[in-house]
Short mmCIF file of C-alpha atoms and ligand atoms in Angstrom, two decimals:
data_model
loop_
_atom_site.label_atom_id
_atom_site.label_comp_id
_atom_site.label_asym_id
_atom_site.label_seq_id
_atom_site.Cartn_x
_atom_site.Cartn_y
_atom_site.Cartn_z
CA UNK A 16 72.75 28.16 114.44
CA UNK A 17 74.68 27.85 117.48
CA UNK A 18 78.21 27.26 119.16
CA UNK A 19 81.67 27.28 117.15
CA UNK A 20 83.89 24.91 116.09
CA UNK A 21 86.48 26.83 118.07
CA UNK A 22 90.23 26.63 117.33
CA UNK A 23 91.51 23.14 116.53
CA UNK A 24 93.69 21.56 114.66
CA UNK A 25 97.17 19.87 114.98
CA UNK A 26 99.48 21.93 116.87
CA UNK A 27 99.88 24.97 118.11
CA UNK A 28 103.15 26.64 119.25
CA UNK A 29 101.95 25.19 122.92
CA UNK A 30 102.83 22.21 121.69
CA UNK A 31 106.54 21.61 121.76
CA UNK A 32 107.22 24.79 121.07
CA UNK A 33 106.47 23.77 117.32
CA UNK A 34 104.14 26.26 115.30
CA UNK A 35 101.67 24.24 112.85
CA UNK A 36 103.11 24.12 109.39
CA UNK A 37 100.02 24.47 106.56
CA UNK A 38 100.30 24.41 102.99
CA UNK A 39 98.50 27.02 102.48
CA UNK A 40 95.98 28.67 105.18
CA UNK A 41 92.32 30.83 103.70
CA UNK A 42 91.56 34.08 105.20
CA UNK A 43 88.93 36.25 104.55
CA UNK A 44 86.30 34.21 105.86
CA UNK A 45 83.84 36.21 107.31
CA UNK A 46 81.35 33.79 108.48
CA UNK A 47 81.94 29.77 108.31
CA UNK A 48 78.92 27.53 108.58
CA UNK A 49 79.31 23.68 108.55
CA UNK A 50 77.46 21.08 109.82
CA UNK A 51 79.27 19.61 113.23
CA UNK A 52 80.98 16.82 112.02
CA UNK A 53 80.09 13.20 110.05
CA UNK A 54 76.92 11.40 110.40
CA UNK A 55 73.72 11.61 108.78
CA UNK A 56 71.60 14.50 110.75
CA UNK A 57 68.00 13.94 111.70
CA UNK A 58 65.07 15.96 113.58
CA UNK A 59 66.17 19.02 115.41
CA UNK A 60 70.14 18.52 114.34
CA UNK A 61 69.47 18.45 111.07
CA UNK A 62 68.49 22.13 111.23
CA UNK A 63 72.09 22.68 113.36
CA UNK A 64 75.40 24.06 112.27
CA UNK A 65 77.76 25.54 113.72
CA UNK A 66 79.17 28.70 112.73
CA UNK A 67 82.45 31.13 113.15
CA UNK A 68 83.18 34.64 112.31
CA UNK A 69 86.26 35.81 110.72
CA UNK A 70 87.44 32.48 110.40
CA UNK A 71 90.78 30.66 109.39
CA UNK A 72 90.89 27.61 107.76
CA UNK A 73 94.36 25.40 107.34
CA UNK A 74 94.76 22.72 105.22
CA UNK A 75 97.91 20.17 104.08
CA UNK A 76 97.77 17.05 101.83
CA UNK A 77 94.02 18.10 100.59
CA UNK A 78 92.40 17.81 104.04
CA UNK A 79 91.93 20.23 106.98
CA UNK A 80 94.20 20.69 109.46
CA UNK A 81 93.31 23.46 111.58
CA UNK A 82 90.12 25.94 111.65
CA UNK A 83 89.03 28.35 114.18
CA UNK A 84 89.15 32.24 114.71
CA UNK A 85 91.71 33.64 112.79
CA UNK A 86 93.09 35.49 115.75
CA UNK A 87 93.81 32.23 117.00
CA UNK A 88 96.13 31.15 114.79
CA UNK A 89 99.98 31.22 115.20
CA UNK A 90 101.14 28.69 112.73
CA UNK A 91 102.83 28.82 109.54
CA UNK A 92 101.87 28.65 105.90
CA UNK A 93 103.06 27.92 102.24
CA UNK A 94 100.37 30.02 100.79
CA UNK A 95 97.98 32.26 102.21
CA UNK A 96 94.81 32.89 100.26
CA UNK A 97 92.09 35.80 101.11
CA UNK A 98 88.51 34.73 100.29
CA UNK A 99 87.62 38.33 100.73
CA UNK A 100 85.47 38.66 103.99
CA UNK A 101 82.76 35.76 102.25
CA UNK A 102 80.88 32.89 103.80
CA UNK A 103 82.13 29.43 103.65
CA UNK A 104 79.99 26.19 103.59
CA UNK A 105 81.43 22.94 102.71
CA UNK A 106 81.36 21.70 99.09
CA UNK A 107 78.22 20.40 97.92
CA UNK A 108 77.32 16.79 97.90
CA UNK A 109 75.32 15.75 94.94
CA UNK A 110 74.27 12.04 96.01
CA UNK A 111 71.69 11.35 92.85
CA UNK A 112 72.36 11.87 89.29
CA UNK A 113 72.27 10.25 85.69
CA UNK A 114 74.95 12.37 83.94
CA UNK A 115 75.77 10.22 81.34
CA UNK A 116 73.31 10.17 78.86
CA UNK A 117 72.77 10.96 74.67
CA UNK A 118 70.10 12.15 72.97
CA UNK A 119 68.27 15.24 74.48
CA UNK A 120 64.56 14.85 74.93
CA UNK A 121 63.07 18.46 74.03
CA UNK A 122 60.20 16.68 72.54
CA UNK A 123 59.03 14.83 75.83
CA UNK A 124 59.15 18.22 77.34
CA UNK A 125 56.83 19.40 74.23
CA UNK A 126 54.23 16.35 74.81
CA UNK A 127 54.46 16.73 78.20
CA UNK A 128 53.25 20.62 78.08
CA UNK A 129 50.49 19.52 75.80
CA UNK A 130 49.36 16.90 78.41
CA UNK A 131 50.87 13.83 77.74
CA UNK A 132 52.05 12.31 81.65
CA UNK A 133 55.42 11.35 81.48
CA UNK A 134 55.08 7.83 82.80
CA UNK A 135 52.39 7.29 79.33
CA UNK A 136 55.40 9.06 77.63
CA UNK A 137 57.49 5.91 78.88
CA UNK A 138 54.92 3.39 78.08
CA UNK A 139 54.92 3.88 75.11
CA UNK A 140 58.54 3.40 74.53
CA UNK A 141 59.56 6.79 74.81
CA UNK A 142 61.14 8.66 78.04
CA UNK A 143 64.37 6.57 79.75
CA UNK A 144 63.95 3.94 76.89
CA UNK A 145 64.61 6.62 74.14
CA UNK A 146 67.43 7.70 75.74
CA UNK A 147 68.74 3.91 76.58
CA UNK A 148 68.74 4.11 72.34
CA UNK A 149 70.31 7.48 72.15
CA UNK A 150 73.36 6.26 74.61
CA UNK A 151 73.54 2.88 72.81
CA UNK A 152 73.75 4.88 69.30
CA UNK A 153 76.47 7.38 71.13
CA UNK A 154 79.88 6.75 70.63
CA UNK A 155 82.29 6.95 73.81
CA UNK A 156 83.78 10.07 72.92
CA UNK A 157 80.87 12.41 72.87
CA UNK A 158 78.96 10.54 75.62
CA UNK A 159 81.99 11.62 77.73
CA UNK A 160 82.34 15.19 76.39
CA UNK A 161 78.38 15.82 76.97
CA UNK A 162 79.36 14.33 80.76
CA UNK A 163 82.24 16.42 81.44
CA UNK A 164 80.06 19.38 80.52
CA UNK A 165 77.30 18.06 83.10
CA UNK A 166 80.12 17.35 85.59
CA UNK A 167 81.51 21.17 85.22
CA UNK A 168 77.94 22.76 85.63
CA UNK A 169 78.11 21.04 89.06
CA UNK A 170 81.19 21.97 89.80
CA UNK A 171 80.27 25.62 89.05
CA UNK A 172 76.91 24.97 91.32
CA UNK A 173 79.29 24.03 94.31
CA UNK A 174 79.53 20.12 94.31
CA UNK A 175 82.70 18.64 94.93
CA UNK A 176 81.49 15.19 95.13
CA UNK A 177 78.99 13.50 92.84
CA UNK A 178 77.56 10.80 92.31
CA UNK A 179 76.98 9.45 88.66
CA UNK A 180 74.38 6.39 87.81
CA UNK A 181 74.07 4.09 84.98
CA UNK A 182 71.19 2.87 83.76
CA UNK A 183 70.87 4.29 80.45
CA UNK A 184 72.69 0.95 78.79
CA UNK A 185 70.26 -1.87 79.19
CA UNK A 186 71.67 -4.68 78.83
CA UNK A 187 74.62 -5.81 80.46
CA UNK A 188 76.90 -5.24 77.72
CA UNK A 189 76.05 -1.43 77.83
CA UNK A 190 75.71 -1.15 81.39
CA UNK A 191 79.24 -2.28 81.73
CA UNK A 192 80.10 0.09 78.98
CA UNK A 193 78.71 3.17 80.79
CA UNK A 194 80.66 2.55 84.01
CA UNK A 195 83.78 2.16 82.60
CA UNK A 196 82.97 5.41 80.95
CA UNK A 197 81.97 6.82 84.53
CA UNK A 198 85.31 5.18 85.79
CA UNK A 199 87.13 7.73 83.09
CA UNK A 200 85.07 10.47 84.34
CA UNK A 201 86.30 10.22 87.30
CA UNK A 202 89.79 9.79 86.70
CA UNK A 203 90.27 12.96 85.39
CA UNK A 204 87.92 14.55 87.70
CA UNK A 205 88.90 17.34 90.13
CA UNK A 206 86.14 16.25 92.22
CA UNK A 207 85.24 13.29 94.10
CA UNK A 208 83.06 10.83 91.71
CA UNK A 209 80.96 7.97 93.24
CA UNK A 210 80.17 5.64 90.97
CA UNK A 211 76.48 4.15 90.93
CA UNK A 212 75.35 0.65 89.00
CA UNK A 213 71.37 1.67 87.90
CA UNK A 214 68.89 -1.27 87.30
CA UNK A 215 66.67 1.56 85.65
CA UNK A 216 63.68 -0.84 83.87
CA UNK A 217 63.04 -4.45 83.01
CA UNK A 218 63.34 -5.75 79.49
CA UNK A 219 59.80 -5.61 78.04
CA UNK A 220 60.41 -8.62 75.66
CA UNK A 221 62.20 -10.97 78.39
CA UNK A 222 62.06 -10.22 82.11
CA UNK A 223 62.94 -13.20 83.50
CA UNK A 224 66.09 -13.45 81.19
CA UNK A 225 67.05 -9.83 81.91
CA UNK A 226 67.06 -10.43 85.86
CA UNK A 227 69.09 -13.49 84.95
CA UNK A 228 71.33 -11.98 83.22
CA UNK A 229 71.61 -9.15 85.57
CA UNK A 230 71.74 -11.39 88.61
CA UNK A 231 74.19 -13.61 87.44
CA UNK A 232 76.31 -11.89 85.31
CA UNK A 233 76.05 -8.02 85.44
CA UNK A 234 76.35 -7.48 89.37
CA UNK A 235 79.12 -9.84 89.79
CA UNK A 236 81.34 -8.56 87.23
CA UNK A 237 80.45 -5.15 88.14
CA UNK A 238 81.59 -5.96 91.87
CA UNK A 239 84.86 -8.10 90.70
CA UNK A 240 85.95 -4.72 88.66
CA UNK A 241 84.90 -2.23 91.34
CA UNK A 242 83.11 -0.44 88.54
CA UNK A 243 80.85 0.53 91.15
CA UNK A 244 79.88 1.23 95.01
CA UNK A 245 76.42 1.26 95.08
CA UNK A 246 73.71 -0.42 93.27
CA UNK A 247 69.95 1.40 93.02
CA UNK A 248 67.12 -0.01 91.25
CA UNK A 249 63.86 1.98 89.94
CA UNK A 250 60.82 0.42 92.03
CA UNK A 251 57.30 1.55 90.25
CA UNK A 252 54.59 0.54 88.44
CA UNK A 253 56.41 0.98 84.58
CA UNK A 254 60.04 -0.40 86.46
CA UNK A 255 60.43 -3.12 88.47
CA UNK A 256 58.11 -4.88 91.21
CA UNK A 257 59.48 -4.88 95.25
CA UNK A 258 59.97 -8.93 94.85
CA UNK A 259 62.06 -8.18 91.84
CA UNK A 260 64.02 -5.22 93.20
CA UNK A 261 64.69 -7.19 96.25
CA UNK A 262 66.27 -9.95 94.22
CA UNK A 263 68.55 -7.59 92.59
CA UNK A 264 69.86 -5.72 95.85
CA UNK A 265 70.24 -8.90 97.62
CA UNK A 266 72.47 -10.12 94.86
CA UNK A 267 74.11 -6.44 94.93
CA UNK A 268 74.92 -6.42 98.95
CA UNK A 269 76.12 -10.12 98.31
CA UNK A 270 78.55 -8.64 96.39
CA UNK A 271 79.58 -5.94 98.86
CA UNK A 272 77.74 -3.14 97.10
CA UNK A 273 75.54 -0.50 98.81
CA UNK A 274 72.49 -0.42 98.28
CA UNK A 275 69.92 2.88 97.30
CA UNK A 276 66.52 2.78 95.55
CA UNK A 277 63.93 5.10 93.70
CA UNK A 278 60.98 4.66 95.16
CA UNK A 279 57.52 6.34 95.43
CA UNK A 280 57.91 8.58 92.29
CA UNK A 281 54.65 8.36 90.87
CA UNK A 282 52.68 5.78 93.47
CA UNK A 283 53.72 4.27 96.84
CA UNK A 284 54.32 0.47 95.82
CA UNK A 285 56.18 -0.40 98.67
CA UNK A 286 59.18 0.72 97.45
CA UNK A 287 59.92 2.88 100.81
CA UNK A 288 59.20 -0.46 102.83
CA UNK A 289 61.53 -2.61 101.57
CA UNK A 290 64.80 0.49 101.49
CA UNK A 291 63.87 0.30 105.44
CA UNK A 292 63.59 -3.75 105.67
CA UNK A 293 66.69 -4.01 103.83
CA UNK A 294 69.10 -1.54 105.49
CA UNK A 295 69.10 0.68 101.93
CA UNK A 296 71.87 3.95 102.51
CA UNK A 297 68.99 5.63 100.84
CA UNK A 298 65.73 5.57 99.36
CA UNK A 299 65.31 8.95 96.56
CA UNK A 300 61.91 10.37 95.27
CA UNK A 301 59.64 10.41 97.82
CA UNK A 302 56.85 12.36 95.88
CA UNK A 303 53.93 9.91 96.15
CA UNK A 304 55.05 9.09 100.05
CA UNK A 305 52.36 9.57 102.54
CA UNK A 306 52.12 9.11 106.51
CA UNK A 307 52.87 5.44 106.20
CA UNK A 308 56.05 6.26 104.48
CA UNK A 309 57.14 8.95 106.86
CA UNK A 310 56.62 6.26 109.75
CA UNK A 311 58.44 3.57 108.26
CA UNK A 312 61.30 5.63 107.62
CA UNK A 313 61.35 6.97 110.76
CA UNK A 314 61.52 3.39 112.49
CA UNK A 315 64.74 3.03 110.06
CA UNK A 316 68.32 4.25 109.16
CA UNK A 317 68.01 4.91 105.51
CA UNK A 318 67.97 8.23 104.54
CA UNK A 319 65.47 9.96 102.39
CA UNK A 320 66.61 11.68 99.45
CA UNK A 321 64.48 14.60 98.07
CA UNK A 322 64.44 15.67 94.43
CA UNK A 323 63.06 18.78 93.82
CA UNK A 324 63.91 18.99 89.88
CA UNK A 325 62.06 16.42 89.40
CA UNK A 326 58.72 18.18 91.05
CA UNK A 327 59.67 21.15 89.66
CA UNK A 328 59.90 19.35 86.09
CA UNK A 329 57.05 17.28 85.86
CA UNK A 330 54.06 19.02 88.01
CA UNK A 331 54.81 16.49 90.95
CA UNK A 332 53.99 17.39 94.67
CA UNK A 333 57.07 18.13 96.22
CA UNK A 334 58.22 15.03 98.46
CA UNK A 335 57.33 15.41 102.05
CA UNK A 336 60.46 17.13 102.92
CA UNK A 337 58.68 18.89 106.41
CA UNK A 338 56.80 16.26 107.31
CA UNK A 339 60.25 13.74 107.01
CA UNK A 340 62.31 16.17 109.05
CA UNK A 341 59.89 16.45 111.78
CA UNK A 342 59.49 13.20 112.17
CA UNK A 343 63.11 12.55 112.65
CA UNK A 344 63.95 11.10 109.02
CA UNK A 345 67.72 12.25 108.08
CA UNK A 346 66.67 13.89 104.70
CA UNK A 347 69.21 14.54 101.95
CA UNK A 348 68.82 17.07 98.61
CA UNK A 349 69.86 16.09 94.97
CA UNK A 350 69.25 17.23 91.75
CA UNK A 351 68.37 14.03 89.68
CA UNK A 352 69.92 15.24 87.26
CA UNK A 353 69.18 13.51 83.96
CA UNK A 354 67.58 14.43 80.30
CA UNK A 355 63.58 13.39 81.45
CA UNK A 356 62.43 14.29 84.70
CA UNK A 357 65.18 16.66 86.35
CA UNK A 358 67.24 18.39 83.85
CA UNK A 359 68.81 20.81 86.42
CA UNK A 360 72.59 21.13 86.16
CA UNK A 361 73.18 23.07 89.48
CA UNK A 362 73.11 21.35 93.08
CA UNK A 363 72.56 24.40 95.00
CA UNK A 364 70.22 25.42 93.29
CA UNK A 365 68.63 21.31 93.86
CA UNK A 366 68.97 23.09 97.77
CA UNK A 367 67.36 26.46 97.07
CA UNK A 368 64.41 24.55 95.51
CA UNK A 369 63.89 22.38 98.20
CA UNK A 370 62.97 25.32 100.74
CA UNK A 371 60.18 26.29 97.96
CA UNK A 372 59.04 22.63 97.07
CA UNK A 373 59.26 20.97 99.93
CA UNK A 374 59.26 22.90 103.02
CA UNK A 375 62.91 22.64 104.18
CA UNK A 376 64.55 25.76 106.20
CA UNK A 377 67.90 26.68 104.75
CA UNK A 378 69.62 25.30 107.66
CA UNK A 379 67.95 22.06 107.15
CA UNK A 380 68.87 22.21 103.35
CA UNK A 381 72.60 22.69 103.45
CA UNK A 382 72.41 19.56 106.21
CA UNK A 383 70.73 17.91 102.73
CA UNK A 384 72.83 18.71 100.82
CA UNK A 385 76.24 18.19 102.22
CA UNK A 386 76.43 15.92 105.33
CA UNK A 387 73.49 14.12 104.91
CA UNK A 388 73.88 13.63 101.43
CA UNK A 389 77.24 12.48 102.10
CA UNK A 390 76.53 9.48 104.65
CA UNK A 391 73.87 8.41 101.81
CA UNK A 392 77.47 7.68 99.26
CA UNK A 393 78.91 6.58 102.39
CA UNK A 394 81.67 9.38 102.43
CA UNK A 395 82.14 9.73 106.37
CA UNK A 396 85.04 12.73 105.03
CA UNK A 397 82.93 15.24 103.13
CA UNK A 398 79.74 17.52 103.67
CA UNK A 399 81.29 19.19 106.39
CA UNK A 400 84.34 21.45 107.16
CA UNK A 401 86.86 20.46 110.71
CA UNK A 402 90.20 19.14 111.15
CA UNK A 403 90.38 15.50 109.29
CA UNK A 404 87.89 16.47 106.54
CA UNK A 405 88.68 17.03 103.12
CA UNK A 406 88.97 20.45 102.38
CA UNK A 407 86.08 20.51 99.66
CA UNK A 408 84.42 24.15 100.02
CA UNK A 409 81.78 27.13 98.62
CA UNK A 410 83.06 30.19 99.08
CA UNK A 411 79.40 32.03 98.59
CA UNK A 412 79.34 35.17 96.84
CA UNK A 413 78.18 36.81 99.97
CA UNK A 414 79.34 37.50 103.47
CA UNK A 415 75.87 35.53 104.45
CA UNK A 416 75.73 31.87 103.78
CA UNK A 417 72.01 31.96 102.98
CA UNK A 418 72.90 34.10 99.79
CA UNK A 419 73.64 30.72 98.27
CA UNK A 420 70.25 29.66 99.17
CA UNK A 421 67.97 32.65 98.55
CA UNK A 422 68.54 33.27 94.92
CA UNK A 423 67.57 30.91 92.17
CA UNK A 424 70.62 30.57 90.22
CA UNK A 425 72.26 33.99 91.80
CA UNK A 426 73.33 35.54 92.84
CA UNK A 427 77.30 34.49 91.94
CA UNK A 428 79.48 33.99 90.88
CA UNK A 429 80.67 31.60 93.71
CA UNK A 430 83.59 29.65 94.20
CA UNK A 431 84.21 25.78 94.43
CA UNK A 432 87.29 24.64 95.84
CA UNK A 433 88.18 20.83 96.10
CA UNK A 434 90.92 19.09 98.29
CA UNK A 435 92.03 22.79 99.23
CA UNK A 436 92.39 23.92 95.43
CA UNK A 437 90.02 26.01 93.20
CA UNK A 438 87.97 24.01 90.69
CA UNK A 439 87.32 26.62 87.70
CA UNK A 440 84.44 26.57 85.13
CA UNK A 441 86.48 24.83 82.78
CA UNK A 442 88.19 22.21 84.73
CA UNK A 443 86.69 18.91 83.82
CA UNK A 444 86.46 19.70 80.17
CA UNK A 445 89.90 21.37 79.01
CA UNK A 446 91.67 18.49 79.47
CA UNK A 447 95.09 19.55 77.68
CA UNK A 448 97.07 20.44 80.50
CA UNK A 449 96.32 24.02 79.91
CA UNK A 450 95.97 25.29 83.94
CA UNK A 451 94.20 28.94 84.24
CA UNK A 452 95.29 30.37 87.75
CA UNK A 453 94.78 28.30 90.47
CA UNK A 454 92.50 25.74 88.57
CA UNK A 455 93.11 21.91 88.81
CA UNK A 456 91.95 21.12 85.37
CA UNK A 457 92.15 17.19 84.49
CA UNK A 458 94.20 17.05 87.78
CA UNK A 459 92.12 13.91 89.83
CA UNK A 460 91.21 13.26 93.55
CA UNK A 461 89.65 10.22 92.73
CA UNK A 462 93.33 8.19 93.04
CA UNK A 463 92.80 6.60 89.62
CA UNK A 464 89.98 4.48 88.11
CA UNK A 465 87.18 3.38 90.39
O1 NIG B 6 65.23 9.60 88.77
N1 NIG B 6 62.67 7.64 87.77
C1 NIG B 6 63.50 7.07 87.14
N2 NIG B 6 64.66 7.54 86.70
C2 NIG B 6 65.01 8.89 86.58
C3 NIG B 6 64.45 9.49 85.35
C4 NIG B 6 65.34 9.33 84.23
C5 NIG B 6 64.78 9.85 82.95
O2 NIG B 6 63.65 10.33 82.83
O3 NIG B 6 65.57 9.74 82.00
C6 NIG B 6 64.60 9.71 87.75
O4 NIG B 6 63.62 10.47 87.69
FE1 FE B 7 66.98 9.32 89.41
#
């Protein structure tokens, strides 16, 4: 850790004579740790942030407007609010789930612990495709309420911005279906929602027609409704083939979408390759990647996303997180979440794993997870804390940052605060109107439907 951002921020009394007006200014910040500013972080800087002791942070219109020592400070505030002598780290960015699904699968996890492999699991019909049923046979109302509740445990984890995938639908009738249900996610949200279109597997009676239809039909009308930002498509053995996934991210980026993969899950089909030929934001998995890998993405800009859940969950080698770092990849953290092979609700805790599974330093992990993850969504605003950037922030439930990181699921309780309000436990599901304290519940930052 080194330097400080230093006092910044518009206006001082030097200038003009006219003190800085805030909203509403924290105190109590007894150590502030934030990556430097925007950009995706790799080699050395992705283990850098900079940090400040007994910090102040001001913020108007949801953003930050001046941070530096609180001595320094001789504006003007609304609101002042004591954090009581914590850390601060800026709000979690969770770049990789699959939050909106039906139909729990306990019994995969039962097969699984009596040795069936999770991809035979899928072969047979089971795994994603079960739940593809399970969402199908859901009606909107209680896939939303079971996403809200996913969305919350986030929240509570420290993300204020996450990204939610489809992919559970199928065809393109259902796909459409679960994006407009993300799009009402995220207008209530408190948080900032990023919308993902999933091309999760090929249809096992009709390929071809399924591309078709996806090609020809799905993307464009997802594009011409801005139902999403990004499209992703599963590249593996049981999914679909590079040549295919190339066809459907070429018709995606003709469209104006970004562009992310899965690749190298269970075996390294070239999936990594073509992320790096193509320009891909990001390419997530990573647990079958090897030294070829590493070098490709090291000639490239994509950044590699690390799941740790997903390791964790199904007896995987952790992705190369070490090796990726030192060889200069910008590597991101997520938690997958989703019902097969990452059911973990809680993003820092996706961080704290990923110092145990694959060989991160906690530095290097809260790079992953906030700035890094944030220039894989494309979000040039969040994952980091100075003057311009939304004021989305942890305030850890020690005076050390690295509390957040040490425990597994502790110690807490923390706090998540989004556009320079506090997001309670609560706030995504209570949707009534009913506000406890300071809490935004149902109150959006998303500016409406996607
Ligand atoms: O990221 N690998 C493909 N898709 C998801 C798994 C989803 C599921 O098992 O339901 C993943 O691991
Ligand atoms: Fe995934």
């Amino acid at each position: 850790m080194s330097g400080a951002p230093g006092g910044q921020g518009a206006g001082t009394s030097s200038l003009g004579g006219t003190r800085a007006r805030a909203e509403r200014v924290f105190t109590g910040i007894g150590q502030l740790v934030t990556p430097a500013g925007p950009g995706a972080k790799r080699g050395a800087q992705q283990g850098e942030l900079l940090e400040l002791r007994d910090a102040l942070m001001a913020v108007r219109g949801g953003r930050v407007t001046w941070l530096g020592p609180a001595t320094a400070w001789d504006g003007v505030a609304d609101d002042v609010i004591d954090l009581g002598d914590r850390a601060v780290v800026p709000g979690l960015v969770d770049a990789h789930t699959h939050l909106l699904w039906a139909g729990e699968r306990y019994q995969d996890l039962d097969d699984r612990l009596s040795g069936v492999p999770y991809e035979r699991i899928l072969a047979r019909g089971g795994g994603i495709r079960s739940t593809v049923r399970a969402t199908a046979a859901a009606g909107r109302g209680a896939l939303l309420a079971a996403a809200r509740a996913r969305l919350d445990d986030l929240i509570a984890s420290g993300a204020t911005t996450v990204e939610v995938k489809s992919g559970y639908g199928g065809t393109v009738e259902a796909e459409v279906a679960s994006l407009e249900a993300i799009a009402e996610l995220r207008t209530a949200a408190p948080v900032s929602v990023v919308p993902t279109l999933l091309i999760h597997l090929p249809d096992a009676d009709d390929r071809a027609g399924h591309l078709r239809a996806v090609v020809e039909r799905l993307i464009p009308e997802v594009a011409a409704r801005h139902l999403a930002e990004r499209i992703d498509v599963f590249v593996e053995r049981e999914a679909f083939s590079v040549d295919e996934a190339e066809r459907l991210l070429e018709a995606g980026r003709a469209v104006g979408l970004e562009r992310t993969l899965h690749a190298d899950q269970f075996h390294a089909i070239g999936g990594v390759e073509l992320a790096v030929r193509l320009g891909a934001r990001s390419v997530d998995h990573l647990e079958a990647s090897g030294v070829e890998q590493i070098a490709v993405l090291a000639g490239g800009s994509t950044v590699a996303t690390l799941l740790p859940g997903v390791s964790l969950e199904l007896g995987l080698r952790g992705a190369p997180g070490r090796a990726l770092v030192d060889a200069g990849v910008a590597v991101a953290v997520a938690t997958d979440l989703n019902p097969g092979s990452s059911p973990l609700h809680s993003t820092s805790l996706a961080l704290a794993l990923s110092l145990r599974l694959n060989g991160l330093r906690p530095a290097e992990a809260l790079v992953a997870g906030t700035v890094n993850a944030a220039a894989a969504l494309g979000r040039a605003d969040a994952g980091w804390l100075g003057v311009g950037a939304r004021a989305d922030f942890v305030v850890c439930a020690e005076r050390d940052w690295r509390s957040l990181l040490h425990g597994l699921g502790g110690p807490g309780p923390i706090e998540t605060w989004a556009a320079g309000r506090r997001v309670d436990r609560g706030a995504v599901i209570a949707r009534d109107g009913h506000v406890a304290g300071d809490s935004v519940n149902g109150d959006s930052v998303n500016g409406g439907a996607a």
